[in-house]
Coordinates of C-alpha atoms in Angstrom, one line a residue:
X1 CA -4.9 3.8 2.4
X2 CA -3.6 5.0 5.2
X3 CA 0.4 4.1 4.9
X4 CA 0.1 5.1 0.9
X5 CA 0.6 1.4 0.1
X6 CA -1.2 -0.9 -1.7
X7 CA -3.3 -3.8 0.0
X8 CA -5.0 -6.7 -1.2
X9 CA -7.9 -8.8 0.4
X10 CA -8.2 -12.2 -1.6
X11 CA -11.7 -14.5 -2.1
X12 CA -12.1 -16.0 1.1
X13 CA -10.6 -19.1 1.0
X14 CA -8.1 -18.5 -1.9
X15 CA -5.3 -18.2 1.2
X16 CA -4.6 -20.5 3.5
X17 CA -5.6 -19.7 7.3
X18 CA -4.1 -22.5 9.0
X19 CA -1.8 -21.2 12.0
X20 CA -3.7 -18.0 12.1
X21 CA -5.1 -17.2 15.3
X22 CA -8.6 -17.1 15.0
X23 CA -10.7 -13.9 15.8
X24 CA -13.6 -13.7 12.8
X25 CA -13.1 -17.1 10.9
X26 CA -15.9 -16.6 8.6
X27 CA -14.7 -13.1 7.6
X28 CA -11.2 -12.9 8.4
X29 CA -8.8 -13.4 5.3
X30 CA -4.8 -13.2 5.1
X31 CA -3.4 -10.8 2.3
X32 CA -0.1 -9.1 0.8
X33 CA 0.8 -5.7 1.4
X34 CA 3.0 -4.2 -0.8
X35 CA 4.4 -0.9 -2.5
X36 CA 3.3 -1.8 -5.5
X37 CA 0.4 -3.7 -7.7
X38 CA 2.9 -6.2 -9.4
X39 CA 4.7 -6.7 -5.9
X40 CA 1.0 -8.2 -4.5
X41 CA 0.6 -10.2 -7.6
X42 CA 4.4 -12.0 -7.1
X43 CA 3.4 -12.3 -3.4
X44 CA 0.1 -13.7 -4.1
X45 CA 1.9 -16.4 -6.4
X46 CA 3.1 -17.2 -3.6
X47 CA 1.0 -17.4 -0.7
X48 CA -2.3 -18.7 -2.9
X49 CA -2.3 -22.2 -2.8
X50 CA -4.8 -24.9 -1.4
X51 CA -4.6 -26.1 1.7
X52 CA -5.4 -29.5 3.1
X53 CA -5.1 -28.5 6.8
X54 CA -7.7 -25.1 6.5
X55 CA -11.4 -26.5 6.0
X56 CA -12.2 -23.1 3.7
X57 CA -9.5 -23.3 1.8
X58 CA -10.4 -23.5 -1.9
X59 CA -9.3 -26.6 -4.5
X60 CA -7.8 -25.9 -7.7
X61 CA -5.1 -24.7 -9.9
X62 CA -4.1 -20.5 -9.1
X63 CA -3.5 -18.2 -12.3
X64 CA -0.6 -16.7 -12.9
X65 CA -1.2 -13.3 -10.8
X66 CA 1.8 -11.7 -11.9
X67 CA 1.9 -12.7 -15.5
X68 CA -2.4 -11.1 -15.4
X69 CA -0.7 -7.9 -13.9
X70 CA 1.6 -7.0 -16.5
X71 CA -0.2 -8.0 -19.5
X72 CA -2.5 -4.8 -20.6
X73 CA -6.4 -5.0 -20.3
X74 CA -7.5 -6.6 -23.4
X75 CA -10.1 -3.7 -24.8
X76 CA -12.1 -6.2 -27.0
X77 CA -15.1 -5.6 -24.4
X78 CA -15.3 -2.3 -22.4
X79 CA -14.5 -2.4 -19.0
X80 CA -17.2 -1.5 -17.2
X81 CA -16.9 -0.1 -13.7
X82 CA -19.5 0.6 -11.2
X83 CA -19.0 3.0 -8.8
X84 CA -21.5 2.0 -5.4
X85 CA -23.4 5.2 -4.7
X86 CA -23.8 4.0 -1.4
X87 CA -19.8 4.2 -0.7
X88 CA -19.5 7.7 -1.2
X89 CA -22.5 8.9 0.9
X90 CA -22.6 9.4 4.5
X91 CA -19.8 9.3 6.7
X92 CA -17.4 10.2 3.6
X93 CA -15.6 13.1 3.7
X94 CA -15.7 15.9 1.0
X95 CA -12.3 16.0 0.7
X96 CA -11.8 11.7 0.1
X97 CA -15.1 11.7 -2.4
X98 CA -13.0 14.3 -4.6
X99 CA -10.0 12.9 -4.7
X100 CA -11.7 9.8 -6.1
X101 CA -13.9 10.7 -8.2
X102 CA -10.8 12.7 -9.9
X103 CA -9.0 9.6 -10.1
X104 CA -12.1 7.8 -12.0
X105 CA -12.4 11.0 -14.2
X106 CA -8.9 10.4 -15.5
X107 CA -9.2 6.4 -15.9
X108 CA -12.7 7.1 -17.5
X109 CA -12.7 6.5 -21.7
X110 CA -10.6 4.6 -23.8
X111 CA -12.6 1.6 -22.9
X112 CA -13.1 2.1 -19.7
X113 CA -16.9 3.2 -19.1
X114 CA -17.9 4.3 -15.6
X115 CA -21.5 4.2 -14.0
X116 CA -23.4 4.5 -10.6
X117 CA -25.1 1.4 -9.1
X118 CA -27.1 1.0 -6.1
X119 CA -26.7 -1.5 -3.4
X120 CA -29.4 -0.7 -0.7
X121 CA -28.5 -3.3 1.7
X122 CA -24.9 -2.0 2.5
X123 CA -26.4 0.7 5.1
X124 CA -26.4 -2.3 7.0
X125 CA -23.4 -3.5 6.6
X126 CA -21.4 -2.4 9.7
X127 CA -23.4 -3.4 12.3
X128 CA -23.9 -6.9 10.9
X129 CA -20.2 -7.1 10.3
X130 CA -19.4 -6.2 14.3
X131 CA -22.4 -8.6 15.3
X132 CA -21.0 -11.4 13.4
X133 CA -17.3 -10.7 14.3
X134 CA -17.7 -9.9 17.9
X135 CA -19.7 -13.1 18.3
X136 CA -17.2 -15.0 16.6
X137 CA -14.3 -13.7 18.2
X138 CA -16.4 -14.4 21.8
X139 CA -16.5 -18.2 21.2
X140 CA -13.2 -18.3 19.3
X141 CA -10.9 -16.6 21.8
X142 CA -12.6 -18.9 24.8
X143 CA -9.8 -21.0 24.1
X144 CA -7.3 -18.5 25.5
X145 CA -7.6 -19.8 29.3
X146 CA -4.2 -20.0 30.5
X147 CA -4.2 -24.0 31.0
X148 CA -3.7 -25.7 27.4
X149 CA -1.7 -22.6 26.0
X150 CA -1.2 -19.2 25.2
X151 CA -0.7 -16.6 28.2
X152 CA -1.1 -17.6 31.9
X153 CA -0.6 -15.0 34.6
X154 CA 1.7 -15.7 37.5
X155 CA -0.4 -16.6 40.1
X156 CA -1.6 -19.1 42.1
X157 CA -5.3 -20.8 43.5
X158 CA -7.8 -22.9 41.6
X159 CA -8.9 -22.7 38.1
X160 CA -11.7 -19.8 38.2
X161 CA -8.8 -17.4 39.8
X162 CA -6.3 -18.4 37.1
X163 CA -8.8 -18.4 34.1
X164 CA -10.0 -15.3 35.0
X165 CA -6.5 -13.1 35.8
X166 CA -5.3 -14.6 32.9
X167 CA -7.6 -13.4 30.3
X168 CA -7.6 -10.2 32.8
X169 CA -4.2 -9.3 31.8
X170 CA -3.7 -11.5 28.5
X171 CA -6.4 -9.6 26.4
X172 CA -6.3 -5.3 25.8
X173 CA -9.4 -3.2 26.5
X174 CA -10.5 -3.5 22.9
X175 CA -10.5 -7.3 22.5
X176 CA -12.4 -7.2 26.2
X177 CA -14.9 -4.8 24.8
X178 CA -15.8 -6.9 21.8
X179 CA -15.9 -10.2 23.7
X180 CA -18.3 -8.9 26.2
X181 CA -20.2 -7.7 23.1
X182 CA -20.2 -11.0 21.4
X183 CA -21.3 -13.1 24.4
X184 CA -24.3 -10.8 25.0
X185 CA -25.1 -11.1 21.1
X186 CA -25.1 -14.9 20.8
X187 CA -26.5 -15.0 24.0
X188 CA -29.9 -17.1 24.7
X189 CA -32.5 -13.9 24.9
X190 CA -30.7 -11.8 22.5
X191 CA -29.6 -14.6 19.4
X192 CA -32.4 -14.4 17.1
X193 CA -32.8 -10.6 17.5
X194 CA -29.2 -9.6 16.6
X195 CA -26.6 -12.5 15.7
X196 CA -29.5 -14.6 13.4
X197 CA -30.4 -11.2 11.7
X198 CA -26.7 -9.9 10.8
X199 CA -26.5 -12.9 9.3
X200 CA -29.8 -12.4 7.5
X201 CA -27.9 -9.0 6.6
X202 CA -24.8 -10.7 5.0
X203 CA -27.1 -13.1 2.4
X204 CA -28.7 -9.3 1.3
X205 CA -25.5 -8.0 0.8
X206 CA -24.1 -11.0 -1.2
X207 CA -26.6 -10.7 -3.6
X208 CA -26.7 -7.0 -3.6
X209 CA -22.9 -7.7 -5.3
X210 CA -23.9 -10.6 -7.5
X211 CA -26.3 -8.2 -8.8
X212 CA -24.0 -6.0 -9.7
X213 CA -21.5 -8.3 -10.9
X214 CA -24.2 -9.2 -13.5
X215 CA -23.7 -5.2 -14.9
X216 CA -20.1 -4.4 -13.8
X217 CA -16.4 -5.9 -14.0
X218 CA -15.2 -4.0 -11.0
X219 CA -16.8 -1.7 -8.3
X220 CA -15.0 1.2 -6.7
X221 CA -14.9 3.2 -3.5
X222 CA -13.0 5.1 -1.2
X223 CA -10.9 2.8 1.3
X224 CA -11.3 5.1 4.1
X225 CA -13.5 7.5 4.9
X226 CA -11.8 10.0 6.1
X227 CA -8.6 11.0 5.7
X228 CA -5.3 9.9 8.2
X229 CA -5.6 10.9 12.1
X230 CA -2.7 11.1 14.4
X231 CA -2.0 7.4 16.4
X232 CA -4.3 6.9 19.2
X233 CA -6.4 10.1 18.5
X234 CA -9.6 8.1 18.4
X235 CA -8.6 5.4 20.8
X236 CA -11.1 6.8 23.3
X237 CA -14.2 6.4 20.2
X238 CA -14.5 3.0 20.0
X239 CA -17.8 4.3 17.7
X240 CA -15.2 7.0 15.6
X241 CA -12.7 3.8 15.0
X242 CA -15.8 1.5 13.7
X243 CA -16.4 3.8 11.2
X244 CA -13.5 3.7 9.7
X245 CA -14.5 0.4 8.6
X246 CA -17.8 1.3 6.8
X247 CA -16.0 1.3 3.1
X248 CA -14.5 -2.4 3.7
X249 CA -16.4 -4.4 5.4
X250 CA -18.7 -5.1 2.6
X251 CA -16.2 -6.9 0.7
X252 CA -15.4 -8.8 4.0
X253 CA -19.0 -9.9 4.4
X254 CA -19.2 -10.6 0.9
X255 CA -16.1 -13.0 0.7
X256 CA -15.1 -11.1 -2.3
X257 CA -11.7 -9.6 -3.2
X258 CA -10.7 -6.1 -2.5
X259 CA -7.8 -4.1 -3.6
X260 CA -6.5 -0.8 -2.1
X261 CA -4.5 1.4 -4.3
X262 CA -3.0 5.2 -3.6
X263 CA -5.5 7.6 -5.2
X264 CA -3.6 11.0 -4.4
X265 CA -3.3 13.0 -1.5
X266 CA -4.9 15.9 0.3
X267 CA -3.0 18.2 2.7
X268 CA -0.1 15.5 2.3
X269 CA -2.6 12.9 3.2
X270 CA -3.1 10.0 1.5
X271 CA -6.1 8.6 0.2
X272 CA -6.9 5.1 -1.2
X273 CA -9.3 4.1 -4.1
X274 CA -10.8 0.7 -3.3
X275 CA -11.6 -1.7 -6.1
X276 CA -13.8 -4.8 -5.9
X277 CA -14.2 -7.6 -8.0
X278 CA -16.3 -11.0 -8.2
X279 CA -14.9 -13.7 -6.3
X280 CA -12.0 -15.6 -8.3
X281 CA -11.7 -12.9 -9.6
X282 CA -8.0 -11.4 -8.7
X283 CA -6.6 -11.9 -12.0
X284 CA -8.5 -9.2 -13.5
X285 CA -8.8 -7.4 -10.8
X286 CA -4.8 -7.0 -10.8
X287 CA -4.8 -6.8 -14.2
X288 CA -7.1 -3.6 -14.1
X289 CA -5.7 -2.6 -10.5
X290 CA -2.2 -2.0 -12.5
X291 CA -3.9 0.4 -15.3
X292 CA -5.5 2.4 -12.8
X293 CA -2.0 2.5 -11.0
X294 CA -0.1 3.3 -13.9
X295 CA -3.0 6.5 -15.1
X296 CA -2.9 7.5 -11.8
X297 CA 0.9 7.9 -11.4
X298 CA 1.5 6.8 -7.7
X299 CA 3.5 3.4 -6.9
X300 CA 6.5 2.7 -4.8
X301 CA 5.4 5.9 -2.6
X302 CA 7.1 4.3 0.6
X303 CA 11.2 3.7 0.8
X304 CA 11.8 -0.6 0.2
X305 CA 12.5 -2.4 3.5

């Protein structure tokens, strides 16, 4: 949303993780970026394909992503659209909701029909999403002792000296902040009050989207809620920068696919619209990810590589 480019976060499991570094491996999901919606479906051709060596990854035959892209949405049944009420409420700017909701007001008829829907447990959604991910990335980046691999610092004594200047200097003051997080979440006094009840939080939000699945093709939001800051402006608000994340974390915690598209700009800022679909679901989520492209008018915004 930020670069004007469009993104794509598959069904978990559609993409293979194996050789990723792990930080969140129940949430984290590799994905194309591209300047265009056709240019994520070639790309997802060709990055979506089971995997023997990734325990997640999904069995089975792929669609052909760029052949559901091209073709138009076949108008036989309406396309129905839901737009999350919760998504566009607080924390959203005035200035992002509008943009929007302008976009949906020119995608809206011919087929397309456009309603509010209601997922109450998404107000919870960010803190269970930094519980879970913080806890993970704790245990996962354990590894990362400067013995079997990675970074070692250059220094000598036993192993308690060299563990701990490694990890000193090998990890920034974010990934420090979030591993000391994690530990204290999963740790024996604290596990049932906050790791065992984010993940109480994630099975309310999962069915929060397969009910609305049951009504809606594809759910909408903003992809940011606010519009573009200058680099390192908020790298002193850890809170600020967590924020950021309260329109796509759902979809993270969900295991669903997410697309972000440009949606217009505002004081020559960009702004994306995010669309979700259910999982498996990236075919017509492309497919209807290109018409909104095409109504909208803005693709290829960024010069090729």
């Amino acid at each position: 949303a930020f670069t004007a480019t469009v993104g794509l976060k598959p069904t978990y499991g559609l993409v293979s993780r194996y050789g990723l570094i792990a930080y969140a491996n129940s949430l984290e999901q590799i994905g194309p970026m591209a300047r265009n919606v056709t240019d994520i479906a070639l790309l997802l051709n060709v990055i979506s394909r089971y995997d023997e060596n990734d325990g997640t990854s999904i069995p089975g035959k792929r669609p052909d992503y760029v052949y559901s892209a091209i073709n138009p949405y076949d108008f036989k049944e309406h396309l129905k659209v839901g737009i999350v009420s919760e998504m566009f409420s607080e924390g959203v700017s005035e200035d992002v909701k509008k943009s929007v909701l302008r976009v949906l007001d020119k995608v809206s008829g011919e087929g397309v029909e456009i309603d509010e829907i209601s997922l109450p447990s998404l107000k919870y959604a960010l803190p269970a999403y930094y519980i879970i991910a913080m806890s993970e990335a704790s245990s996962n980046l354990a590894r990362y002792d400067g013995v079997r691999y990675g970074f070692r610092a250059n220094t000598d004594g036993d192993w308690n000296k060299v563990y701990m200047e490694t990890r000193a200097e090998g990890f920034g003051l974010e990934v420090k902040r979030r591993i000391i997080m994690g530990t204290f979440a999963l740790s024996a006094g604290y596990f049932d009050q906050y790791y065992l009840r984010a993940l109480k939080v994630r099975t309310l939000i999962l069915n929060d989207f397969r009910r609305a699945f049951k009504r809606f093709h594809i759910l909408v939001s903003p992809t940011m809620p606010i519009l573009p800051f200058r680099i390192g402006e908020k790298i002193k608000d850890p809170l600020a920068m967590y924020m950021c994340d309260i329109e796509t974390v759902p979809a993270n915690l969900a295991g669903i696919p997410a697309i972000s598209i440009p949606a217009g700009f505002v004081n020559n800022l960009p702004v994306g619209l995010q669309l979700m679909s259910r999982p498996l679901s990236e075919d017509l989520l492309l497919k209807v990810s290109k018409m909104f492209e095409d109504k909208i008018g803005l693709k290829d915004l960024i010069a090729p590589l």
